[in-house]
């Protein structure tokens, strides 16, 4: 398609530069959300009464439209990347906190009792026992948060070219070049697929004791002789 990679000069970035900017604005909030969610989730596990209000607050914050969030923040952070990344960080909490809490709570009490009997304190038990067992649930939450964040970065185009690849959609309307919008949509979709696949690989690397999908299906499928009997 003619002009597919011909990026308008007003964006001040090449196509690869926009991809790098998009990944930075999308992935840093996910990382920041994970750093916040890990200790917050542990508090919710330790003090069960804390979980409902934390979940309520994160859900209410998630319900705030991103544009309204930008309007509130823009007086303090200006038309910068930070104005985009702060709401994205907040939005990840509604996904990551329940995922981590459910993963940590899924650890059998027998396992925790054995770790305590071996002399593990609360912090060591959390880091070396609960978190490793909760990795599948945490990665599942990260997959949803990452794909969502990659999509939502494009909204930053509303506050002065801070939407990375989303700015191509805006310029597609300005310059009457629909190929720019197609470029942005396809590129964001590919980035989301690649990021999701990378997290699956990370999960397989961190949980070698878990069977892969193919091995699990083979394990669940009865042998022909057994099935015949």
One Martini backbone bead per residue (centre of mass of N, CA, C, O) as a GRO file, in nm:
protein
  229
    1UNK     BB    1   0.095   0.037   0.025
    2UNK     BB    2   0.088   0.359  -0.030
    3UNK     BB    3   0.233   0.510   0.252
    4UNK     BB    4   0.239   0.314   0.503
    5UNK     BB    5   0.551   0.426   0.606
    6UNK     BB    6   0.464   0.734   0.579
    7UNK     BB    7   0.548   0.949   0.816
    8UNK     BB    8   0.461   1.219   0.954
    9UNK     BB    9   0.649   1.490   1.071
   10UNK     BB   10   0.472   1.575   1.329
   11UNK     BB   11   0.567   1.309   1.503
   12UNK     BB   12   0.891   1.278   1.525
   13UNK     BB   13   0.878   0.977   1.397
   14UNK     BB   14   0.922   0.674   1.325
   15UNK     BB   15   0.790   0.371   1.312
   16UNK     BB   16   0.990   0.249   1.520
   17UNK     BB   17   0.967   0.482   1.720
   18UNK     BB   18   0.663   0.436   1.782
   19UNK     BB   19   0.697   0.153   1.893
   20UNK     BB   20   0.884   0.221   2.128
   21UNK     BB   21   0.690   0.424   2.259
   22UNK     BB   22   0.451   0.230   2.298
   23UNK     BB   23   0.593   0.024   2.480
   24UNK     BB   24   0.668   0.217   2.705
   25UNK     BB   25   0.371   0.320   2.769
   26UNK     BB   26   0.265   0.018   2.826
   27UNK     BB   27   0.482  -0.142   3.017
   28UNK     BB   28   0.543   0.041   3.259
   29UNK     BB   29   0.258   0.027   3.392
   30UNK     BB   30   0.264  -0.278   3.439
   31UNK     BB   31   0.511  -0.280   3.621
   32UNK     BB   32   0.399  -0.081   3.831
   33UNK     BB   33   0.146  -0.248   3.899
   34UNK     BB   34   0.301  -0.496   4.006
   35UNK     BB   35   0.453  -0.354   4.236
   36UNK     BB   36   0.186  -0.273   4.381
   37UNK     BB   37   0.022  -0.550   4.387
   38UNK     BB   38   0.193  -0.740   4.557
   39UNK     BB   39   0.169  -0.608   4.846
   40UNK     BB   40  -0.138  -0.560   4.835
   41UNK     BB   41  -0.218  -0.861   4.810
   42UNK     BB   42  -0.087  -0.958   5.072
   43UNK     BB   43  -0.268  -0.790   5.255
   44UNK     BB   44  -0.534  -0.925   5.156
   45UNK     BB   45  -0.453  -1.207   5.257
   46UNK     BB   46  -0.391  -1.137   5.557
   47UNK     BB   47  -0.643  -0.921   5.528
   48UNK     BB   48  -0.955  -0.994   5.435
   49UNK     BB   49  -1.106  -0.716   5.487
   50UNK     BB   50  -0.937  -0.553   5.260
   51UNK     BB   51  -1.028  -0.659   4.978
   52UNK     BB   52  -1.303  -0.524   4.912
   53UNK     BB   53  -1.209  -0.221   4.916
   54UNK     BB   54  -0.984  -0.252   4.706
   55UNK     BB   55  -1.164  -0.357   4.478
   56UNK     BB   56  -1.352  -0.111   4.475
   57UNK     BB   57  -1.145   0.107   4.409
   58UNK     BB   58  -1.029  -0.015   4.145
   59UNK     BB   59  -1.303  -0.022   3.997
   60UNK     BB   60  -1.365   0.279   4.006
   61UNK     BB   61  -1.106   0.372   3.859
   62UNK     BB   62  -1.166   0.204   3.599
   63UNK     BB   63  -1.440   0.370   3.535
   64UNK     BB   64  -1.267   0.595   3.454
   65UNK     BB   65  -1.216   0.784   3.209
   66UNK     BB   66  -0.932   0.867   3.048
   67UNK     BB   67  -1.001   1.163   2.982
   68UNK     BB   68  -1.064   1.247   3.273
   69UNK     BB   69  -0.787   1.177   3.382
   70UNK     BB   70  -0.630   1.380   3.208
   71UNK     BB   71  -0.766   1.638   3.311
   72UNK     BB   72  -0.665   1.608   3.604
   73UNK     BB   73  -0.343   1.571   3.538
   74UNK     BB   74  -0.252   1.809   3.343
   75UNK     BB   75  -0.195   2.026   3.574
   76UNK     BB   76   0.061   1.843   3.686
   77UNK     BB   77   0.197   1.685   3.408
   78UNK     BB   78   0.090   1.751   3.151
   79UNK     BB   79   0.187   1.684   2.807
   80UNK     BB   80   0.268   1.373   2.891
   81UNK     BB   81   0.343   1.048   2.949
   82UNK     BB   82   0.250   1.047   3.247
   83UNK     BB   83  -0.053   1.103   3.185
   84UNK     BB   84  -0.083   0.813   3.059
   85UNK     BB   85   0.055   0.610   3.272
   86UNK     BB   86  -0.112   0.645   3.528
   87UNK     BB   87  -0.385   0.524   3.436
   88UNK     BB   88  -0.266   0.251   3.342
   89UNK     BB   89  -0.172   0.166   3.622
   90UNK     BB   90  -0.449   0.169   3.757
   91UNK     BB   91  -0.591  -0.035   3.563
   92UNK     BB   92  -0.414  -0.290   3.638
   93UNK     BB   93  -0.518  -0.345   3.932
   94UNK     BB   94  -0.799  -0.482   3.860
   95UNK     BB   95  -0.632  -0.737   3.752
   96UNK     BB   96  -0.387  -0.809   3.946
   97UNK     BB   97  -0.501  -0.836   4.230
   98UNK     BB   98  -0.696  -1.081   4.189
   99UNK     BB   99  -0.484  -1.271   4.066
  100UNK     BB  100  -0.292  -1.281   4.311
  101UNK     BB  101  -0.489  -1.357   4.532
  102UNK     BB  102  -0.588  -1.623   4.403
  103UNK     BB  103  -0.307  -1.755   4.379
  104UNK     BB  104  -0.228  -1.748   4.682
  105UNK     BB  105  -0.492  -1.893   4.790
  106UNK     BB  106  -0.427  -2.171   4.628
  107UNK     BB  107  -0.245  -2.251   4.841
  108UNK     BB  108  -0.192  -2.501   5.031
  109UNK     BB  109  -0.192  -2.551   5.368
  110UNK     BB  110   0.020  -2.777   5.375
  111UNK     BB  111   0.245  -2.609   5.246
  112UNK     BB  112   0.257  -2.386   5.460
  113UNK     BB  113   0.310  -2.572   5.701
  114UNK     BB  114   0.578  -2.687   5.595
  115UNK     BB  115   0.727  -2.415   5.575
  116UNK     BB  116   0.700  -2.343   5.875
  117UNK     BB  117   0.847  -2.602   5.981
  118UNK     BB  118   1.121  -2.504   5.820
  119UNK     BB  119   1.138  -2.176   5.904
  120UNK     BB  120   0.948  -1.993   5.755
  121UNK     BB  121   0.872  -1.690   5.705
  122UNK     BB  122   0.651  -1.475   5.571
  123UNK     BB  123   0.838  -1.365   5.345
  124UNK     BB  124   0.969  -1.631   5.251
  125UNK     BB  125   0.700  -1.776   5.193
  126UNK     BB  126   0.603  -1.578   4.977
  127UNK     BB  127   0.856  -1.587   4.779
  128UNK     BB  128   0.912  -1.926   4.781
  129UNK     BB  129   0.597  -2.032   4.766
  130UNK     BB  130   0.350  -1.860   4.675
  131UNK     BB  131   0.446  -1.721   4.415
  132UNK     BB  132   0.533  -1.968   4.244
  133UNK     BB  133   0.243  -2.099   4.252
  134UNK     BB  134   0.107  -1.816   4.135
  135UNK     BB  135   0.218  -1.766   3.846
  136UNK     BB  136  -0.014  -1.840   3.650
  137UNK     BB  137  -0.209  -1.617   3.756
  138UNK     BB  138  -0.021  -1.376   3.710
  139UNK     BB  139   0.024  -1.412   3.406
  140UNK     BB  140  -0.271  -1.391   3.327
  141UNK     BB  141  -0.297  -1.096   3.424
  142UNK     BB  142  -0.065  -0.979   3.249
  143UNK     BB  143  -0.188  -1.041   2.975
  144UNK     BB  144  -0.434  -0.857   3.003
  145UNK     BB  145  -0.287  -0.592   3.083
  146UNK     BB  146  -0.102  -0.567   2.834
  147UNK     BB  147  -0.309  -0.563   2.607
  148UNK     BB  148  -0.471  -0.325   2.720
  149UNK     BB  149  -0.237  -0.118   2.723
  150UNK     BB  150  -0.170  -0.121   2.420
  151UNK     BB  151  -0.449  -0.006   2.344
  152UNK     BB  152  -0.473   0.260   2.540
  153UNK     BB  153  -0.243   0.444   2.440
  154UNK     BB  154  -0.395   0.579   2.195
  155UNK     BB  155  -0.551   0.794   2.372
  156UNK     BB  156  -0.305   1.001   2.396
  157UNK     BB  157  -0.377   1.169   2.132
  158UNK     BB  158  -0.563   1.383   2.297
  159UNK     BB  159  -0.270   1.514   2.444
  160UNK     BB  160  -0.036   1.568   2.237
  161UNK     BB  161   0.116   1.316   2.101
  162UNK     BB  162   0.082   1.053   2.338
  163UNK     BB  163  -0.011   0.779   2.144
  164UNK     BB  164   0.178   0.703   1.934
  165UNK     BB  165   0.024   0.501   1.722
  166UNK     BB  166  -0.243   0.669   1.763
  167UNK     BB  167  -0.149   0.917   1.588
  168UNK     BB  168  -0.213   0.789   1.311
  169UNK     BB  169  -0.520   0.813   1.332
  170UNK     BB  170  -0.528   1.119   1.346
  171UNK     BB  171  -0.368   1.166   1.074
  172UNK     BB  172  -0.569   1.021   0.890
  173UNK     BB  173  -0.780   1.255   0.919
  174UNK     BB  174  -0.611   1.504   0.844
  175UNK     BB  175  -0.476   1.364   0.558
  176UNK     BB  176  -0.643   1.146   0.424
  177UNK     BB  177  -0.497   0.850   0.546
  178UNK     BB  178  -0.598   0.532   0.598
  179UNK     BB  179  -0.323   0.373   0.612
  180UNK     BB  180  -0.246   0.473   0.895
  181UNK     BB  181  -0.468   0.325   1.052
  182UNK     BB  182  -0.391   0.043   0.959
  183UNK     BB  183  -0.109   0.048   1.074
  184UNK     BB  184  -0.186   0.086   1.372
  185UNK     BB  185  -0.369  -0.160   1.413
  186UNK     BB  186  -0.173  -0.383   1.321
  187UNK     BB  187   0.065  -0.317   1.509
  188UNK     BB  188  -0.087  -0.349   1.779
  189UNK     BB  189  -0.172  -0.642   1.733
  190UNK     BB  190   0.113  -0.759   1.710
  191UNK     BB  191   0.218  -0.664   1.984
  192UNK     BB  192   0.008  -0.818   2.154
  193UNK     BB  193   0.080  -1.102   2.055
  194UNK     BB  194   0.380  -1.099   2.133
  195UNK     BB  195   0.344  -1.037   2.435
  196UNK     BB  196   0.170  -1.282   2.498
  197UNK     BB  197   0.376  -1.498   2.404
  198UNK     BB  198   0.604  -1.416   2.600
  199UNK     BB  199   0.443  -1.480   2.863
  200UNK     BB  200   0.412  -1.779   2.805
  201UNK     BB  201   0.714  -1.841   2.808
  202UNK     BB  202   0.761  -1.745   3.098
  203UNK     BB  203   0.572  -1.949   3.229
  204UNK     BB  204   0.726  -2.203   3.132
  205UNK     BB  205   0.997  -2.123   3.271
  206UNK     BB  206   0.874  -2.088   3.577
  207UNK     BB  207   0.691  -2.374   3.514
  208UNK     BB  208   0.823  -2.679   3.461
  209UNK     BB  209   0.605  -2.864   3.622
  210UNK     BB  210   0.415  -2.784   3.404
  211UNK     BB  211   0.219  -2.877   3.164
  212UNK     BB  212   0.161  -2.860   2.861
  213UNK     BB  213  -0.097  -2.867   2.651
  214UNK     BB  214  -0.017  -3.126   2.499
  215UNK     BB  215   0.058  -3.302   2.748
  216UNK     BB  216  -0.214  -3.273   2.892
  217UNK     BB  217  -0.387  -3.403   2.669
  218UNK     BB  218  -0.236  -3.676   2.669
  219UNK     BB  219  -0.289  -3.740   2.971
  220UNK     BB  220  -0.613  -3.732   2.937
  221UNK     BB  221  -0.583  -3.937   2.717
  222UNK     BB  222  -0.668  -4.242   2.645
  223UNK     BB  223  -0.579  -4.532   2.569
  224UNK     BB  224  -0.686  -4.748   2.336
  225UNK     BB  225  -0.709  -4.996   2.524
  226UNK     BB  226  -0.869  -4.855   2.748
  227UNK     BB  227  -1.102  -4.756   2.573
  228UNK     BB  228  -1.191  -5.037   2.477
  229UNK     BB  229  -1.244  -5.148   2.773
   0.00000   0.00000   0.00000
